[in-house]
Amino acid sequence: MLKGPQALFFGKNATAGVISISTADPGPSFEGSTRVGYEFKAERPYIEQMISAPLTDTLGVRVALRASKMMGGYSRNYATAQPFTVTDQAGGPVQNLVALPGERRGPKEKELVGRITLKWEPTDAITNTFKFSANETTTNDGAWNNIVFSCATGFSTLQPDVPCKRDWKYYHNQMPTEIAENFPFARDDGELYTKYRSYQATNNLEWSLGDITLTSLTNYQNQNNRWLTDSDYQQRVTQIYVGSREKWWAFSEELRAQTNYDGPVNVMVGVLYQKTKLQSDQYVYSGNVRVSTQRPEWEYVAFGKDPTPRAKRFRPSRRSPGRSFPKSSSVGHPLHARDQGQFLRSSGQSPRTDQSSE
């Protein structure tokens, strides 16, 4: 734990300090371990495995894995089957649908995490460490921890017989299959879910030249998060569902030169390059209405957000052309509003980063 400003080594967001976590490197001899455990509250067994070994006199490898599966969860879903009626703004027939309750326990998280480390020391002056890690996490309800616990009257406005308190109870319904079949990022069966995947690679090269050490630090990260939630967090006859996907990646390269004199003064100079890209697609069902004349994936969408900057018109396709914009660019977010049939824009700033949207 490092107190005080740490921007020199950890970036501009380290004003108050940082908690620096360094994963283990391969050692000079073979070692391995297996650890198993069980978390009683979450009903979750887990296993962790590690193996480390030298491959040659100058190259070593270390592999670590962790897997867990939550049989139960922290929260309980008390929703019941919820019938509701969907009208067609294009004049088509009325639909009488039923939203089945979601799973009774949440989040039932499943997790798989892995990391591989290669350490190469061809000479006493050169050390190159490469680390690659990946993670996949899924749950049965991305809103399992959204608990309505504080209300003006002490009871839920949408469910007057349900008290608002910190008891880890919620009321979430699946999306009806008639809607889920074509709704963006929904599963065909309408189940609520989250699915998060990420991976990253880091290469750290250090070259000692006596009184000066040269360092090259290269990093690439990629994240993909998809989910479908019952987003009114309660049970009612006018449902709100949200399907979403966020894709993010970042690349950075840092070069440093640092002196190692015995005296009280040392100097470090460096340069950093970083480029990031974020794509966010989100679609909302609300109002119990549809437009049957829309193409299937937009029939039940009340509004959607197109993150393409400076777009002159809304592009409902998820394969819209990519556009790039430089640092401190103004960003427009056109919104497709089904009821109004118009596009709404909001402006913002994207400071200190290069971004593009697809």
mmCIF file of C-alpha atoms in Angstrom:
data_model
loop_
_atom_site.group_PDB
_atom_site.id
_atom_site.type_symbol
_atom_site.label_atom_id
_atom_site.label_comp_id
_atom_site.label_asym_id
_atom_site.label_seq_id
_atom_site.Cartn_x
_atom_site.Cartn_y
_atom_site.Cartn_z
ATOM 1 C CA MET A 1 0.000 0.000 0.000
ATOM 2 C CA LEU A 2 1.510 3.297 -1.130
ATOM 3 C CA LYS A 3 0.231 6.497 0.458
ATOM 4 C CA GLY A 4 0.216 9.932 -1.120
ATOM 5 C CA PRO A 5 0.399 10.895 -4.820
ATOM 6 C CA GLN A 6 1.651 8.049 -7.006
ATOM 7 C CA ALA A 7 0.977 9.520 -10.431
ATOM 8 C CA LEU A 8 4.564 9.036 -11.570
ATOM 9 C CA PHE A 9 4.256 5.245 -11.693
ATOM 10 C CA PHE A 10 0.489 4.607 -11.526
ATOM 11 C CA GLY A 11 -1.189 7.425 -13.499
ATOM 12 C CA LYS A 12 -3.258 10.522 -12.797
ATOM 13 C CA ASN A 13 -5.954 8.698 -10.780
ATOM 14 C CA ALA A 14 -3.485 7.831 -7.999
ATOM 15 C CA THR A 15 -3.610 11.164 -6.171
ATOM 16 C CA ALA A 16 -4.463 9.683 -2.757
ATOM 17 C CA GLY A 17 -2.298 6.582 -3.137
ATOM 18 C CA VAL A 18 -2.591 3.077 -4.550
ATOM 19 C CA ILE A 19 -2.856 -0.529 -3.505
ATOM 20 C CA SER A 20 -0.291 -2.262 -5.708
ATOM 21 C CA ILE A 21 -0.782 -6.007 -6.249
ATOM 22 C CA SER A 22 2.027 -7.921 -7.968
ATOM 23 C CA THR A 23 1.406 -11.515 -9.015
ATOM 24 C CA ALA A 24 4.124 -14.099 -8.406
ATOM 25 C CA ASP A 25 6.787 -14.868 -11.019
ATOM 26 C CA PRO A 26 8.311 -18.269 -11.856
ATOM 27 C CA GLY A 27 10.940 -19.439 -9.367
ATOM 28 C CA PRO A 28 14.233 -21.265 -9.858
ATOM 29 C CA SER A 29 12.788 -24.677 -8.940
ATOM 30 C CA PHE A 30 9.629 -26.705 -9.543
ATOM 31 C CA GLU A 31 6.668 -26.009 -7.289
ATOM 32 C CA GLY A 32 2.924 -26.595 -7.361
ATOM 33 C CA SER A 33 -0.134 -26.373 -5.162
ATOM 34 C CA THR A 34 -3.838 -27.131 -5.093
ATOM 35 C CA ARG A 35 -6.309 -25.475 -2.771
ATOM 36 C CA VAL A 36 -10.025 -26.194 -2.446
ATOM 37 C CA GLY A 37 -12.639 -24.455 -0.345
ATOM 38 C CA TYR A 38 -16.317 -23.913 0.243
ATOM 39 C CA GLU A 39 -18.165 -20.676 1.046
ATOM 40 C CA PHE A 40 -21.216 -21.600 3.124
ATOM 41 C CA LYS A 41 -23.216 -18.384 2.723
ATOM 42 C CA ALA A 42 -23.000 -18.427 -1.071
ATOM 43 C CA GLU A 43 -22.958 -22.236 -1.278
ATOM 44 C CA ARG A 44 -19.931 -21.943 -3.518
ATOM 45 C CA PRO A 45 -17.142 -24.521 -3.896
ATOM 46 C CA TYR A 46 -13.919 -23.357 -5.501
ATOM 47 C CA ILE A 47 -10.569 -24.748 -6.555
ATOM 48 C CA GLU A 48 -7.243 -23.013 -7.112
ATOM 49 C CA GLN A 49 -4.252 -24.610 -8.803
ATOM 50 C CA MET A 50 -0.716 -23.387 -9.470
ATOM 51 C CA ILE A 51 2.331 -24.892 -11.111
ATOM 52 C CA SER A 52 5.712 -23.228 -11.654
ATOM 53 C CA ALA A 53 8.861 -24.622 -13.214
ATOM 54 C CA PRO A 54 12.063 -23.584 -14.993
ATOM 55 C CA LEU A 55 12.033 -24.529 -18.685
ATOM 56 C CA THR A 56 15.701 -23.679 -19.273
ATOM 57 C CA ASP A 57 18.456 -21.978 -17.322
ATOM 58 C CA THR A 58 17.100 -18.582 -18.437
ATOM 59 C CA LEU A 59 13.360 -19.183 -18.953
ATOM 60 C CA GLY A 60 10.671 -20.055 -16.414
ATOM 61 C CA VAL A 61 6.895 -20.499 -16.547
ATOM 62 C CA ARG A 62 4.124 -20.219 -13.960
ATOM 63 C CA VAL A 63 0.442 -21.100 -14.499
ATOM 64 C CA ALA A 64 -2.377 -20.290 -12.050
ATOM 65 C CA LEU A 65 -6.081 -21.188 -12.358
ATOM 66 C CA ARG A 66 -9.165 -20.598 -10.235
ATOM 67 C CA ALA A 67 -12.692 -21.903 -10.821
ATOM 68 C CA SER A 68 -15.804 -21.492 -8.695
ATOM 69 C CA LYS A 69 -19.523 -22.179 -8.986
ATOM 70 C CA MET A 70 -22.145 -20.652 -6.739
ATOM 71 C CA MET A 71 -24.939 -23.152 -6.087
ATOM 72 C CA GLY A 72 -27.080 -20.597 -4.268
ATOM 73 C CA GLY A 73 -26.657 -16.889 -3.758
ATOM 74 C CA TYR A 74 -27.016 -13.918 -1.451
ATOM 75 C CA SER A 75 -30.451 -12.743 -2.621
ATOM 76 C CA ARG A 76 -33.834 -14.377 -3.087
ATOM 77 C CA ASN A 77 -36.332 -13.671 -5.866
ATOM 78 C CA TYR A 78 -39.989 -13.559 -4.755
ATOM 79 C CA ALA A 79 -41.497 -12.707 -8.142
ATOM 80 C CA THR A 80 -44.557 -14.560 -9.429
ATOM 81 C CA ALA A 81 -45.716 -15.083 -13.001
ATOM 82 C CA GLN A 82 -46.760 -11.636 -14.258
ATOM 83 C CA PRO A 83 -49.344 -11.364 -17.075
ATOM 84 C CA PHE A 84 -49.355 -8.173 -19.109
ATOM 85 C CA THR A 85 -50.814 -6.854 -22.337
ATOM 86 C CA VAL A 86 -48.786 -5.443 -25.246
ATOM 87 C CA THR A 87 -50.477 -3.130 -27.733
ATOM 88 C CA ASP A 88 -49.279 -2.551 -31.288
ATOM 89 C CA GLN A 89 -48.821 1.090 -32.309
ATOM 90 C CA ALA A 90 -49.038 -0.016 -35.936
ATOM 91 C CA GLY A 91 -52.583 -1.304 -35.404
ATOM 92 C CA GLY A 92 -51.801 -5.012 -35.115
ATOM 93 C CA PRO A 93 -53.387 -7.440 -32.664
ATOM 94 C CA VAL A 94 -52.988 -7.101 -28.918
ATOM 95 C CA GLN A 95 -50.639 -9.619 -27.308
ATOM 96 C CA ASN A 96 -51.386 -11.209 -23.951
ATOM 97 C CA LEU A 97 -48.028 -12.305 -22.549
ATOM 98 C CA VAL A 98 -46.750 -13.786 -19.309
ATOM 99 C CA ALA A 99 -43.395 -12.910 -17.735
ATOM 100 C CA LEU A 100 -42.244 -15.934 -15.749
ATOM 101 C CA PRO A 101 -40.332 -15.364 -12.515
ATOM 102 C CA GLY A 102 -36.547 -15.441 -12.679
ATOM 103 C CA GLU A 103 -34.478 -17.949 -10.744
ATOM 104 C CA ARG A 104 -35.221 -18.025 -7.018
ATOM 105 C CA ARG A 105 -31.623 -17.498 -5.860
ATOM 106 C CA GLY A 106 -29.106 -15.031 -7.182
ATOM 107 C CA PRO A 107 -26.577 -14.430 -8.522
ATOM 108 C CA LYS A 108 -25.394 -18.083 -8.852
ATOM 109 C CA GLU A 109 -22.107 -16.770 -10.117
ATOM 110 C CA LYS A 110 -19.741 -18.953 -12.139
ATOM 111 C CA GLU A 111 -16.148 -17.846 -12.518
ATOM 112 C CA LEU A 112 -13.072 -19.094 -14.359
ATOM 113 C CA VAL A 113 -9.802 -17.158 -14.057
ATOM 114 C CA GLY A 114 -6.396 -18.056 -15.441
ATOM 115 C CA ARG A 115 -2.935 -16.523 -15.739
ATOM 116 C CA ILE A 116 0.311 -17.612 -17.382
ATOM 117 C CA THR A 117 3.670 -15.956 -16.703
ATOM 118 C CA LEU A 118 6.899 -16.333 -18.663
ATOM 119 C CA LYS A 119 10.112 -14.886 -17.238
ATOM 120 C CA TRP A 120 13.244 -14.689 -19.351
ATOM 121 C CA GLU A 121 16.637 -13.640 -17.980
ATOM 122 C CA PRO A 122 19.212 -14.074 -20.777
ATOM 123 C CA THR A 123 21.817 -12.044 -18.839
ATOM 124 C CA ASP A 124 22.190 -10.549 -15.383
ATOM 125 C CA ALA A 125 21.306 -7.147 -16.867
ATOM 126 C CA ILE A 126 18.158 -8.067 -18.844
ATOM 127 C CA THR A 127 14.858 -9.341 -17.445
ATOM 128 C CA ASN A 128 11.714 -9.772 -19.556
ATOM 129 C CA THR A 129 8.437 -10.784 -17.887
ATOM 130 C CA PHE A 130 5.323 -11.578 -19.917
ATOM 131 C CA LYS A 131 1.935 -12.154 -18.271
ATOM 132 C CA PHE A 132 -1.344 -13.152 -19.919
ATOM 133 C CA SER A 133 -4.583 -13.499 -17.963
ATOM 134 C CA ALA A 134 -8.211 -14.175 -18.845
ATOM 135 C CA ASN A 135 -11.504 -14.226 -16.971
ATOM 136 C CA GLU A 136 -15.080 -15.318 -17.632
ATOM 137 C CA THR A 137 -17.857 -14.604 -15.141
ATOM 138 C CA THR A 138 -21.581 -15.308 -15.515
ATOM 139 C CA THR A 139 -24.600 -14.725 -13.286
ATOM 140 C CA ASN A 140 -28.302 -15.505 -13.527
ATOM 141 C CA ASP A 141 -29.376 -11.886 -12.886
ATOM 142 C CA GLY A 142 -27.301 -8.757 -13.341
ATOM 143 C CA ALA A 143 -29.562 -6.790 -10.975
ATOM 144 C CA TRP A 144 -29.550 -9.284 -8.092
ATOM 145 C CA ASN A 145 -28.121 -6.687 -5.692
ATOM 146 C CA ASN A 146 -30.540 -3.868 -6.563
ATOM 147 C CA ILE A 147 -32.716 -3.959 -3.459
ATOM 148 C CA VAL A 148 -35.463 -1.394 -2.834
ATOM 149 C CA PHE A 149 -34.810 -0.623 0.837
ATOM 150 C CA SER A 150 -35.860 3.013 1.426
ATOM 151 C CA CYS A 151 -39.319 4.342 0.550
ATOM 152 C CA ALA A 152 -41.272 7.407 1.712
ATOM 153 C CA THR A 153 -44.121 5.341 3.161
ATOM 154 C CA GLY A 154 -42.017 2.326 4.095
ATOM 155 C CA PHE A 155 -43.655 0.302 1.311
ATOM 156 C CA SER A 156 -42.955 -0.049 -2.399
ATOM 157 C CA THR A 157 -44.895 2.342 -4.643
ATOM 158 C CA LEU A 158 -45.307 -0.313 -7.348
ATOM 159 C CA GLN A 159 -45.984 -3.116 -4.860
ATOM 160 C CA PRO A 160 -47.835 -1.494 -1.916
ATOM 161 C CA ASP A 161 -47.871 -4.706 0.098
ATOM 162 C CA VAL A 162 -44.079 -5.124 -0.075
ATOM 163 C CA PRO A 163 -42.094 -3.356 2.691
ATOM 164 C CA CYS A 164 -38.886 -1.565 1.757
ATOM 165 C CA LYS A 165 -36.052 -2.888 3.888
ATOM 166 C CA ARG A 166 -32.569 -4.394 3.732
ATOM 167 C CA ASP A 167 -33.575 -8.027 3.510
ATOM 168 C CA TRP A 168 -32.020 -9.058 0.161
ATOM 169 C CA LYS A 169 -35.350 -9.786 -1.467
ATOM 170 C CA TYR A 170 -36.224 -8.755 -5.003
ATOM 171 C CA TYR A 171 -38.947 -9.282 -7.613
ATOM 172 C CA HIS A 172 -37.525 -9.939 -11.094
ATOM 173 C CA ASN A 173 -39.274 -11.561 -14.044
ATOM 174 C CA GLN A 174 -37.832 -13.094 -17.161
ATOM 175 C CA MET A 175 -38.540 -11.513 -20.525
ATOM 176 C CA PRO A 176 -41.407 -13.287 -22.332
ATOM 177 C CA THR A 177 -40.101 -15.508 -25.106
ATOM 178 C CA GLU A 178 -42.259 -13.688 -27.690
ATOM 179 C CA ILE A 179 -40.210 -10.542 -27.011
ATOM 180 C CA ALA A 180 -36.865 -12.211 -26.329
ATOM 181 C CA GLU A 181 -36.699 -14.052 -29.668
ATOM 182 C CA ASN A 182 -35.441 -10.949 -31.480
ATOM 183 C CA PHE A 183 -34.680 -8.437 -28.726
ATOM 184 C CA PRO A 184 -31.024 -7.290 -28.843
ATOM 185 C CA PHE A 185 -28.778 -9.191 -26.415
ATOM 186 C CA ALA A 186 -31.659 -11.248 -25.012
ATOM 187 C CA ARG A 187 -31.545 -15.030 -24.985
ATOM 188 C CA ASP A 188 -34.314 -16.855 -26.817
ATOM 189 C CA ASP A 189 -35.726 -18.256 -23.571
ATOM 190 C CA GLY A 190 -35.859 -14.781 -21.976
ATOM 191 C CA GLU A 191 -33.646 -15.684 -19.007
ATOM 192 C CA LEU A 192 -31.979 -12.837 -17.146
ATOM 193 C CA TYR A 193 -28.181 -13.031 -17.204
ATOM 194 C CA THR A 194 -24.800 -11.355 -17.315
ATOM 195 C CA LYS A 195 -21.763 -12.646 -19.181
ATOM 196 C CA TYR A 196 -18.435 -10.914 -18.699
ATOM 197 C CA ARG A 197 -15.238 -11.828 -20.514
ATOM 198 C CA SER A 198 -11.866 -10.140 -20.343
ATOM 199 C CA TYR A 199 -8.248 -10.793 -21.131
ATOM 200 C CA GLN A 200 -5.064 -8.812 -20.887
ATOM 201 C CA ALA A 201 -1.395 -9.151 -21.780
ATOM 202 C CA THR A 202 1.514 -7.263 -20.209
ATOM 203 C CA ASN A 203 5.183 -7.334 -21.143
ATOM 204 C CA ASN A 204 7.761 -5.741 -18.842
ATOM 205 C CA LEU A 205 11.330 -5.442 -20.144
ATOM 206 C CA GLU A 206 14.070 -4.092 -17.867
ATOM 207 C CA TRP A 207 17.669 -3.474 -18.955
ATOM 208 C CA SER A 208 20.221 -2.429 -16.381
ATOM 209 C CA LEU A 209 23.119 -0.367 -17.706
ATOM 210 C CA GLY A 210 24.931 0.152 -14.463
ATOM 211 C CA ASP A 211 23.791 3.519 -13.123
ATOM 212 C CA ILE A 212 20.802 3.680 -15.503
ATOM 213 C CA THR A 213 17.874 1.259 -15.867
ATOM 214 C CA LEU A 214 15.753 1.281 -19.037
ATOM 215 C CA THR A 215 12.192 -0.030 -18.816
ATOM 216 C CA SER A 216 9.602 -0.823 -21.480
ATOM 217 C CA LEU A 217 6.088 -1.644 -20.268
ATOM 218 C CA THR A 218 3.528 -2.768 -22.869
ATOM 219 C CA ASN A 219 -0.101 -3.570 -22.044
ATOM 220 C CA TYR A 220 -3.230 -4.625 -23.926
ATOM 221 C CA GLN A 221 -6.663 -5.143 -22.333
ATOM 222 C CA ASN A 222 -9.973 -6.298 -23.785
ATOM 223 C CA GLN A 223 -13.348 -6.525 -22.030
ATOM 224 C CA ASN A 224 -16.798 -7.600 -23.219
ATOM 225 C CA ASN A 225 -19.880 -7.431 -20.985
ATOM 226 C CA ARG A 226 -23.404 -8.498 -22.045
ATOM 227 C CA TRP A 227 -26.544 -8.585 -19.926
ATOM 228 C CA LEU A 228 -30.325 -8.599 -19.789
ATOM 229 C CA THR A 229 -32.082 -7.295 -16.674
ATOM 230 C CA ASP A 230 -35.557 -6.650 -15.333
ATOM 231 C CA SER A 231 -34.718 -3.008 -14.797
ATOM 232 C CA ASP A 232 -37.671 -1.649 -12.831
ATOM 233 C CA TYR A 233 -36.307 -3.792 -9.952
ATOM 234 C CA GLN A 234 -39.874 -4.597 -8.895
ATOM 235 C CA GLN A 235 -42.841 -6.466 -10.270
ATOM 236 C CA ARG A 236 -45.567 -4.639 -12.160
ATOM 237 C CA VAL A 237 -47.846 -4.928 -15.196
ATOM 238 C CA THR A 238 -45.748 -2.489 -17.256
ATOM 239 C CA GLN A 239 -42.362 -4.146 -17.416
ATOM 240 C CA ILE A 240 -38.990 -2.507 -18.157
ATOM 241 C CA TYR A 241 -36.213 -4.641 -19.609
ATOM 242 C CA VAL A 242 -32.738 -3.588 -20.715
ATOM 243 C CA GLY A 243 -30.398 -5.505 -23.014
ATOM 244 C CA SER A 244 -26.861 -4.189 -23.186
ATOM 245 C CA ARG A 245 -23.353 -4.844 -24.436
ATOM 246 C CA GLU A 246 -20.206 -2.900 -23.581
ATOM 247 C CA LYS A 247 -16.983 -3.583 -25.459
ATOM 248 C CA TRP A 248 -13.758 -1.911 -24.359
ATOM 249 C CA TRP A 249 -10.097 -2.268 -25.202
ATOM 250 C CA ALA A 250 -6.964 -0.336 -24.372
ATOM 251 C CA PHE A 251 -3.345 -0.358 -25.512
ATOM 252 C CA SER A 252 -0.493 1.429 -23.777
ATOM 253 C CA GLU A 253 3.261 1.676 -24.116
ATOM 254 C CA GLU A 254 5.484 3.259 -21.473
ATOM 255 C CA LEU A 255 9.227 3.899 -21.790
ATOM 256 C CA ARG A 256 11.308 4.981 -18.775
ATOM 257 C CA ALA A 257 14.913 5.698 -17.939
ATOM 258 C CA GLN A 258 15.888 5.903 -14.265
ATOM 259 C CA THR A 259 19.225 6.598 -12.604
ATOM 260 C CA ASN A 260 20.515 4.472 -9.708
ATOM 261 C CA TYR A 261 23.170 6.695 -8.149
ATOM 262 C CA ASP A 262 24.236 6.208 -4.540
ATOM 263 C CA GLY A 263 23.714 9.914 -3.855
ATOM 264 C CA PRO A 264 20.535 11.563 -2.531
ATOM 265 C CA VAL A 265 19.333 12.649 -5.987
ATOM 266 C CA ASN A 266 18.148 10.402 -8.808
ATOM 267 C CA VAL A 267 16.268 11.204 -11.988
ATOM 268 C CA MET A 268 13.599 9.458 -13.999
ATOM 269 C CA VAL A 269 12.287 10.466 -17.422
ATOM 270 C CA GLY A 270 9.644 8.685 -19.459
ATOM 271 C CA VAL A 271 6.986 8.813 -22.118
ATOM 272 C CA LEU A 272 3.556 7.171 -22.214
ATOM 273 C CA TYR A 273 1.283 6.392 -25.184
ATOM 274 C CA GLN A 274 -2.244 5.132 -24.619
ATOM 275 C CA LYS A 275 -5.206 4.460 -26.881
ATOM 276 C CA THR A 276 -8.624 3.216 -25.791
ATOM 277 C CA LYS A 277 -11.836 2.307 -27.550
ATOM 278 C CA LEU A 278 -15.318 1.943 -26.048
ATOM 279 C CA GLN A 279 -18.493 0.731 -27.729
ATOM 280 C CA SER A 280 -21.733 0.699 -25.756
ATOM 281 C CA ASP A 281 -25.032 -0.603 -27.173
ATOM 282 C CA GLN A 282 -28.134 -0.513 -24.985
ATOM 283 C CA TYR A 283 -31.771 -1.237 -25.823
ATOM 284 C CA VAL A 284 -34.814 -0.714 -23.599
ATOM 285 C CA TYR A 285 -38.276 -2.273 -23.597
ATOM 286 C CA SER A 286 -40.922 -0.254 -21.721
ATOM 287 C CA GLY A 287 -44.532 0.894 -21.920
ATOM 288 C CA ASN A 288 -45.956 -2.489 -23.003
ATOM 289 C CA VAL A 289 -46.070 -1.399 -26.637
ATOM 290 C CA ARG A 290 -44.563 -2.608 -29.886
ATOM 291 C CA VAL A 291 -44.407 -1.545 -33.536
ATOM 292 C CA SER A 292 -44.987 -4.591 -35.734
ATOM 293 C CA THR A 293 -43.938 -2.728 -38.895
ATOM 294 C CA GLN A 294 -40.383 -2.358 -37.579
ATOM 295 C CA ARG A 295 -37.841 -4.982 -38.493
ATOM 296 C CA PRO A 296 -37.872 -7.843 -35.922
ATOM 297 C CA GLU A 297 -35.003 -6.709 -33.683
ATOM 298 C CA TRP A 298 -36.611 -3.279 -33.236
ATOM 299 C CA GLU A 299 -40.236 -4.323 -32.859
ATOM 300 C CA TYR A 300 -40.201 -4.147 -29.035
ATOM 301 C CA VAL A 301 -37.436 -1.561 -28.515
ATOM 302 C CA ALA A 302 -38.709 1.637 -26.892
ATOM 303 C CA PHE A 303 -35.417 3.413 -27.457
ATOM 304 C CA GLY A 304 -31.801 2.602 -28.150
ATOM 305 C CA LYS A 305 -28.558 4.475 -27.894
ATOM 306 C CA ASP A 306 -26.160 4.910 -30.791
ATOM 307 C CA PRO A 307 -22.698 5.912 -29.495
ATOM 308 C CA THR A 308 -21.384 6.942 -32.925
ATOM 309 C CA PRO A 309 -19.974 10.483 -32.476
ATOM 310 C CA ARG A 310 -21.325 13.376 -34.535
ATOM 311 C CA ALA A 311 -23.826 11.073 -36.223
ATOM 312 C CA LYS A 312 -26.292 12.992 -38.357
ATOM 313 C CA ARG A 313 -28.902 10.289 -38.186
ATOM 314 C CA PHE A 314 -29.640 7.282 -36.064
ATOM 315 C CA ARG A 315 -28.107 4.002 -37.182
ATOM 316 C CA PRO A 316 -30.066 1.097 -35.674
ATOM 317 C CA SER A 317 -27.709 -1.495 -37.117
ATOM 318 C CA ARG A 318 -25.054 -2.816 -34.754
ATOM 319 C CA ARG A 319 -22.707 -2.914 -37.754
ATOM 320 C CA SER A 320 -22.643 0.821 -38.358
ATOM 321 C CA PRO A 321 -19.383 2.204 -39.766
ATOM 322 C CA GLY A 322 -16.682 2.984 -37.236
ATOM 323 C CA ARG A 323 -15.652 6.583 -36.663
ATOM 324 C CA SER A 324 -12.726 7.976 -34.716
ATOM 325 C CA PHE A 325 -12.407 11.208 -32.821
ATOM 326 C CA PRO A 326 -9.391 12.775 -31.116
ATOM 327 C CA LYS A 327 -8.790 13.993 -27.592
ATOM 328 C CA SER A 328 -11.337 16.321 -25.970
ATOM 329 C CA SER A 329 -13.882 15.741 -28.742
ATOM 330 C CA SER A 330 -17.553 16.561 -28.429
ATOM 331 C CA VAL A 331 -19.585 13.362 -28.410
ATOM 332 C CA GLY A 332 -23.183 13.114 -29.599
ATOM 333 C CA HIS A 333 -25.462 10.299 -28.472
ATOM 334 C CA PRO A 334 -28.500 10.071 -30.776
ATOM 335 C CA LEU A 335 -31.399 8.280 -29.128
ATOM 336 C CA HIS A 336 -34.072 6.499 -31.108
ATOM 337 C CA ALA A 337 -37.330 7.390 -29.327
ATOM 338 C CA ARG A 338 -40.059 5.160 -30.659
ATOM 339 C CA ASP A 339 -43.034 7.176 -29.436
ATOM 340 C CA GLN A 340 -41.758 10.526 -30.680
ATOM 341 C CA GLY A 341 -40.123 9.232 -33.839
ATOM 342 C CA GLN A 342 -37.232 11.663 -33.424
ATOM 343 C CA PHE A 343 -33.610 11.726 -32.409
ATOM 344 C CA LEU A 344 -32.378 13.252 -29.160
ATOM 345 C CA ARG A 345 -28.782 14.327 -28.711
ATOM 346 C CA SER A 346 -26.660 14.968 -25.671
ATOM 347 C CA SER A 347 -23.152 16.368 -25.805
ATOM 348 C CA GLY A 348 -20.205 15.579 -23.600
ATOM 349 C CA GLN A 349 -16.449 15.510 -23.500
ATOM 350 C CA SER A 350 -14.029 12.691 -23.971
ATOM 351 C CA PRO A 351 -10.903 14.008 -22.259
ATOM 352 C CA ARG A 352 -7.406 12.605 -22.554
ATOM 353 C CA THR A 353 -8.142 9.609 -24.729
ATOM 354 C CA ASP A 354 -8.424 8.434 -28.310
ATOM 355 C CA GLN A 355 -11.654 6.582 -29.003
ATOM 356 C CA SER A 356 -13.720 5.170 -31.835
ATOM 357 C CA SER A 357 -17.142 3.567 -32.135
ATOM 358 C CA GLU A 358 -18.527 0.961 -34.438
#
